[in-house]
CSV table of C-alpha atoms in Angstrom, one decimal:
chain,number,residue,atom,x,y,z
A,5,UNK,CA,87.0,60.9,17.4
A,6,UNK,CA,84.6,58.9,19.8
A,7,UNK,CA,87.4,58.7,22.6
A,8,UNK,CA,88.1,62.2,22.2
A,9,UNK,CA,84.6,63.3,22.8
A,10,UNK,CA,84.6,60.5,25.9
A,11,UNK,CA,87.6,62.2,27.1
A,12,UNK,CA,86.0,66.1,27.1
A,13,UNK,CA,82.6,64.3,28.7
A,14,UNK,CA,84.5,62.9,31.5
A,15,UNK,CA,86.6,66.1,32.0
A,16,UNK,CA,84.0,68.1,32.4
A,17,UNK,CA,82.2,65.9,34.6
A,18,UNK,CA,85.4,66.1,37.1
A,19,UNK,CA,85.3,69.6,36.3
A,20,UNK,CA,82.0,70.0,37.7
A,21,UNK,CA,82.3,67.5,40.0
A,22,UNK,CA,85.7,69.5,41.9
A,23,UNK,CA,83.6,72.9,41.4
A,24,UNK,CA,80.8,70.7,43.2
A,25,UNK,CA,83.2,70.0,45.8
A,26,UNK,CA,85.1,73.3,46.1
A,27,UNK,CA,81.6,74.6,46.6
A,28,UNK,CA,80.9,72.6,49.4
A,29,UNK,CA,84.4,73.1,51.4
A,30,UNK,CA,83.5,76.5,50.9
A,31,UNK,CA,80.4,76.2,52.6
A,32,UNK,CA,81.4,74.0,55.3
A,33,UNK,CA,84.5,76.8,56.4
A,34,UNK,CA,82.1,79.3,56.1
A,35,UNK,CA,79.4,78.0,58.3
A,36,UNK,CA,82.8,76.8,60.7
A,37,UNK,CA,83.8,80.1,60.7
A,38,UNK,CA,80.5,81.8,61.8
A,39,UNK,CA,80.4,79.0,64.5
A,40,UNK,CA,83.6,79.6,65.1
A,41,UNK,CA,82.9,83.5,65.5
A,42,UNK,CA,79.8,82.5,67.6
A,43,UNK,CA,81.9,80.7,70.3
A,44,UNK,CA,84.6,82.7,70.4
A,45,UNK,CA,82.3,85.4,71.3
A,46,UNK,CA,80.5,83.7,73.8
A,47,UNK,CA,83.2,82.5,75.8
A,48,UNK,CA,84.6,86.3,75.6
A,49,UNK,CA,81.2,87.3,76.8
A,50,UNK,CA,81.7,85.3,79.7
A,51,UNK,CA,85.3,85.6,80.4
A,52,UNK,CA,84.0,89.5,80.9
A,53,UNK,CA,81.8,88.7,82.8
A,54,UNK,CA,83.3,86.4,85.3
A,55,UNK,CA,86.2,89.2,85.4
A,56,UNK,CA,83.3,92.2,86.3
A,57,UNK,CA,82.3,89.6,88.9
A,58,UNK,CA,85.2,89.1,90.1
A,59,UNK,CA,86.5,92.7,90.2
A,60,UNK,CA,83.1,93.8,92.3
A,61,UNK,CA,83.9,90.6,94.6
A,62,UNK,CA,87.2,92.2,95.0
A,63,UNK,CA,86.0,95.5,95.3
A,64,UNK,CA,83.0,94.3,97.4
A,65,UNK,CA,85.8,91.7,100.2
A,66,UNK,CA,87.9,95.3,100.2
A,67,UNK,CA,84.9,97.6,101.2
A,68,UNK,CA,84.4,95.0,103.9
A,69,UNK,CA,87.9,94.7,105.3
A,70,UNK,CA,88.1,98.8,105.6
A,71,UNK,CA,85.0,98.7,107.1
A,72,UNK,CA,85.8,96.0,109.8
A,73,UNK,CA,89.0,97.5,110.1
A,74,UNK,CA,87.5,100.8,111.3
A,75,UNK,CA,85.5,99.2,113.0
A,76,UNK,CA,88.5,97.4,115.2
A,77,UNK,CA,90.5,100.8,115.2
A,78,UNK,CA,88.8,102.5,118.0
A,79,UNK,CA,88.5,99.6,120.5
A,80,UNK,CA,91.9,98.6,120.2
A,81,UNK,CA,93.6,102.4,120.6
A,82,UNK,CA,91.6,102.7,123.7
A,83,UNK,CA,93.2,99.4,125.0
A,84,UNK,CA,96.6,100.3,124.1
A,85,UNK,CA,95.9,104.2,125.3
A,86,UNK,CA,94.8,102.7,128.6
A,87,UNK,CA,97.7,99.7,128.8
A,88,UNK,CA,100.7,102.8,128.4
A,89,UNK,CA,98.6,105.1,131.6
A,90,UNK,CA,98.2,102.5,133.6
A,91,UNK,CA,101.9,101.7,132.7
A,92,UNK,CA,102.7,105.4,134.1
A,93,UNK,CA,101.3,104.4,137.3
A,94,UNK,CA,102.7,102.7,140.4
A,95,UNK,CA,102.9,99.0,139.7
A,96,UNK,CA,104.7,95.8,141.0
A,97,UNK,CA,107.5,94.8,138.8
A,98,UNK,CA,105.2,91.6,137.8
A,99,UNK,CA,102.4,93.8,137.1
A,100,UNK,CA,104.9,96.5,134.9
A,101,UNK,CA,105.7,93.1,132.8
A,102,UNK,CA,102.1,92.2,132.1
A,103,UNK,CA,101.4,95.2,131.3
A,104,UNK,CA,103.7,95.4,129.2
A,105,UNK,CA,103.3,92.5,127.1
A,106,UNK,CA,99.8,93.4,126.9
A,107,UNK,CA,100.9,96.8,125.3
A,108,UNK,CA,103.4,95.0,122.8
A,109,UNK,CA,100.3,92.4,121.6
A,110,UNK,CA,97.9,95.4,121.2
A,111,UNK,CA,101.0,97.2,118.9
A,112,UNK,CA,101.2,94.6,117.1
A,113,UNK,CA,97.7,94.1,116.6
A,114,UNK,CA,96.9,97.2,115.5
A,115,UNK,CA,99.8,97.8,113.3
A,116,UNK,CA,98.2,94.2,111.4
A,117,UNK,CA,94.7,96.0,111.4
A,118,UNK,CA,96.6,99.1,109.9
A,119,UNK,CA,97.9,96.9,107.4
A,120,UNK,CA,94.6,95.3,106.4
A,121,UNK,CA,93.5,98.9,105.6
A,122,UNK,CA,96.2,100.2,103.9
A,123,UNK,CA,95.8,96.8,101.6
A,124,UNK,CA,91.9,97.7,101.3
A,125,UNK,CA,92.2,101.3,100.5
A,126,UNK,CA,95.4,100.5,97.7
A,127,UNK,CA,92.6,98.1,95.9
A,128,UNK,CA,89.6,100.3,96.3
A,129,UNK,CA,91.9,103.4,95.0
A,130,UNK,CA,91.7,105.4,98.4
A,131,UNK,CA,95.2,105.3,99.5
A,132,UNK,CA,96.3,108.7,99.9
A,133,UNK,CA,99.8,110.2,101.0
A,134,UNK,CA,99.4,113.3,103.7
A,135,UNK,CA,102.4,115.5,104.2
A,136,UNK,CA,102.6,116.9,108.1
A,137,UNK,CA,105.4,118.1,109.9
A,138,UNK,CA,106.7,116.5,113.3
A,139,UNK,CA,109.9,116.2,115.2
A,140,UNK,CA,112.1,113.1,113.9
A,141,UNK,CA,113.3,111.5,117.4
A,142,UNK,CA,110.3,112.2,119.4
A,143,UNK,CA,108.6,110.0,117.3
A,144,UNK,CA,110.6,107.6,116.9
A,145,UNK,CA,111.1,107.1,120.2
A,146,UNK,CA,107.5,106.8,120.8
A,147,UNK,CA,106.3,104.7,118.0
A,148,UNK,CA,109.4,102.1,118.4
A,149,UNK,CA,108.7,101.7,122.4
A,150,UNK,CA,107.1,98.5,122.0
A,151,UNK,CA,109.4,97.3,119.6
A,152,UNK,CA,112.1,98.0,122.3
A,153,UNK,CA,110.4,96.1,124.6
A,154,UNK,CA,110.2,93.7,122.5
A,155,UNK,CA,113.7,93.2,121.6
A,156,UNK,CA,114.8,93.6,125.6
A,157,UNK,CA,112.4,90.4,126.6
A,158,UNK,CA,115.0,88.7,123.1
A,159,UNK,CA,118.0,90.1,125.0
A,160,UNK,CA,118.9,92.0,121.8
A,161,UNK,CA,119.4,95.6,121.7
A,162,UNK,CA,117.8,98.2,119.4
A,163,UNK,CA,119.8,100.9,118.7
A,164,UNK,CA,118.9,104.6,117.0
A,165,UNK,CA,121.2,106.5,115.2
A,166,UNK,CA,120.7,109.7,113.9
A,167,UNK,CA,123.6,111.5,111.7
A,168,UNK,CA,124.6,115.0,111.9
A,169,UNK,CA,122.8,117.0,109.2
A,170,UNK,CA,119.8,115.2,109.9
A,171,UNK,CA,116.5,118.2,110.7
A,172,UNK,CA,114.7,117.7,114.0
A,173,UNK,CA,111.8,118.2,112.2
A,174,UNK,CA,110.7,116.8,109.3
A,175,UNK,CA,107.9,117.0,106.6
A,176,UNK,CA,106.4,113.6,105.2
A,177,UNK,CA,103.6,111.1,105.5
A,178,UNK,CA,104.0,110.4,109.2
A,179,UNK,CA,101.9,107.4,109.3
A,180,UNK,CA,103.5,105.7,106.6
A,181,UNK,CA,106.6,106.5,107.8
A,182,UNK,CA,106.2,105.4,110.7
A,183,UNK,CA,104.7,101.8,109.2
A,184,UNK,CA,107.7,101.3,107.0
A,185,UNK,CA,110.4,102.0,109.4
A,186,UNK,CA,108.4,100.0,112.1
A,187,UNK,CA,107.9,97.0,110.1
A,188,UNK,CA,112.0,96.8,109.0
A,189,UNK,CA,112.6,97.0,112.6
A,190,UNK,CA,109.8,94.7,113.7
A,191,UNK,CA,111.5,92.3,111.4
A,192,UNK,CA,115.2,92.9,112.1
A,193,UNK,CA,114.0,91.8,115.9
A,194,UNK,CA,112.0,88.8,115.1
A,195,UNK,CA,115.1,87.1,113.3
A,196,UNK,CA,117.5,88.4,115.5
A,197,UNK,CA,118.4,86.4,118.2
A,198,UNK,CA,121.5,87.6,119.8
A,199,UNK,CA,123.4,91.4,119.4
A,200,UNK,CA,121.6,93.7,118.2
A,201,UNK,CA,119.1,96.0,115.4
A,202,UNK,CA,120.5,99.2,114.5
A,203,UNK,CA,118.1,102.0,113.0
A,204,UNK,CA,119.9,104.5,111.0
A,205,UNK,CA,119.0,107.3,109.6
A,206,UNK,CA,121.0,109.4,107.7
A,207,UNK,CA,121.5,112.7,105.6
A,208,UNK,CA,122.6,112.6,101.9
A,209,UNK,CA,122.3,115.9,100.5
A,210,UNK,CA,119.2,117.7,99.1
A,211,UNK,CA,117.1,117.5,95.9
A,212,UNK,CA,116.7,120.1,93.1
A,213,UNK,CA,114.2,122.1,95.2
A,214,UNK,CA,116.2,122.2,98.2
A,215,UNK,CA,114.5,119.3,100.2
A,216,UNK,CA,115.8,117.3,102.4
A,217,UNK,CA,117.3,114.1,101.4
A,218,UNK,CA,117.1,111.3,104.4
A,219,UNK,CA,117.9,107.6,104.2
A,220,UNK,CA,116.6,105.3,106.5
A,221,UNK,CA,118.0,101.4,107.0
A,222,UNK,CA,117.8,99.0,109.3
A,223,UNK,CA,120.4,96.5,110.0
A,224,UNK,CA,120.6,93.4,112.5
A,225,UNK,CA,122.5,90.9,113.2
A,226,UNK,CA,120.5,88.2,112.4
A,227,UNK,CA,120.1,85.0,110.5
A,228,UNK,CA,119.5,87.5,107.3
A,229,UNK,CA,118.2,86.1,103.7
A,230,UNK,CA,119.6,83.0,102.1
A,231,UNK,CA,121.4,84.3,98.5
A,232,UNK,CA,119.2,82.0,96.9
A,233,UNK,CA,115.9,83.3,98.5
A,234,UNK,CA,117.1,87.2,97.7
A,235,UNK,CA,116.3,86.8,94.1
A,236,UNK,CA,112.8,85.4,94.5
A,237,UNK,CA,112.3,88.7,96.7
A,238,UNK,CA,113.5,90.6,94.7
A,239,UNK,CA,111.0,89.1,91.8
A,240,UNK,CA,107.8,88.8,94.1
A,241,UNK,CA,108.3,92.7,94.4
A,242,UNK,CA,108.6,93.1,90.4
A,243,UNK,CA,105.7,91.2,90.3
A,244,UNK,CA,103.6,92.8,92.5
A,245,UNK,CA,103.0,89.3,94.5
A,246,UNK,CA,103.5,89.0,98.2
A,247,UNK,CA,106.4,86.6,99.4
A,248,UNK,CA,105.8,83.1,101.6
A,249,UNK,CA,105.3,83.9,105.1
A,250,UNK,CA,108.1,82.2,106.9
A,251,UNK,CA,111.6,82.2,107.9
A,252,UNK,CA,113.5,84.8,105.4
């Protein structure tokens, strides 16, 4: 009878003494947990708040580059507006070439500074599309004459072509019109190095509302993009990402 009662006694000391413990484990999570909570929330608190910083940063390096930007716009349309009438005057056939490398470098300069403020106005949420109306070859021909004289000083030629059905006038965004088709070309010509870059442009029906339907492509002849580099294009552009300046 004695044993049995020791037995009870010490069962319900380990009884109390694993309720004791339970207790504390308990406890001990709990006050984990809150501290747990606690840090989870603080370094949430500042992972917002490096991101707000960041954003104006952003938001702040943007406003800048538009304004700079603007700032370069004038000055360098006055030196390219002056460059093309001096061109139209009488000039030595030395001073015609300087000339016109000086136009080429200030084309290219501003379309860069045009670039810089389309990138500034796409993350400050001002890039906006205006539809005018203007005649298709005139403008081309103007807006790729640099680009021509560019790819004559290569010994390349750049070619238009223009397919029957295509309007004489047409209704779009000029200006960014005009930078898409001018950067293909631009590009067409810097890896070129012999034949020639052929603008196309080309009519493929209309839409449901009876617009016009155009396709424009460049084509060159090249060194043209490595198989294995046309996939990583093709996923920088999925991911928003800008590819590695460099031979394409």
């Amino acid at each position: 009878m004695s044993e049995s009662n020791d037995l009870k006694e010490k069962i319900r000391v380990l009884e109390k003494e694993l309720a004791r413990l339970k207790g504390d484990c308990q406890q001990e999570v709990s006050e984990a947990t809150v501290l747990l909570q606690d840090e989870v929330s603080r370094r949430t608190r500042n992972m917002k708040a490096a991101m707000e910083q960041a954003a104006q940063a952003n938001k702040n390096k943007s406003a800048f580059l538009e304004r700079v930007s603007y700032d370069l716009l004038t000055p360098m349309n006055t030196i390219l507006g002056m460059t093309n009438l001096v061109l139209e005057t009488e000039l030595t056939v030395q001073q015609k070439r300087y000339l016109e490398l000086v136009s080429v470098s200030a084309d290219n300069l501003l379309g860069v500074i045009n670039k810089i403020l389309d990138f500034s106005k796409i993350e400050l949420g001002k890039l906006e599309f205006k539809e005018t109306s203007f005649n298709l070859m005139e403008t081309l021909e103007y807006e790729l004459y640099a680009q021509e004289l560019k790819a004559k000083q290569k010994g390349i030629n750049l070619l238009v072509s223009c397919e029957p059905g295509v309007p004489s006038v047409i209704e779009c965004d000029e200006a960014r019109f005009l930078q898409v088709v001018s950067n293909l070309v631009s590009n067409g010509i810097s890896y070129t190095s012999e034949g020639e870059v052929l603008l196309d442009i080309s009519f493929k029906g209309y839409s449901s509302d009876g617009q016009h339907l155009l396709q424009v492509s460049v084509a060159d002849t090249g060194i043209g993009i490595q198989p294995a580099k046309q996939q990583v294009i093709e996923e920088s552009f999925k991911l928003g990402a800008v590819p590695p300046s460099g031979e394409s």
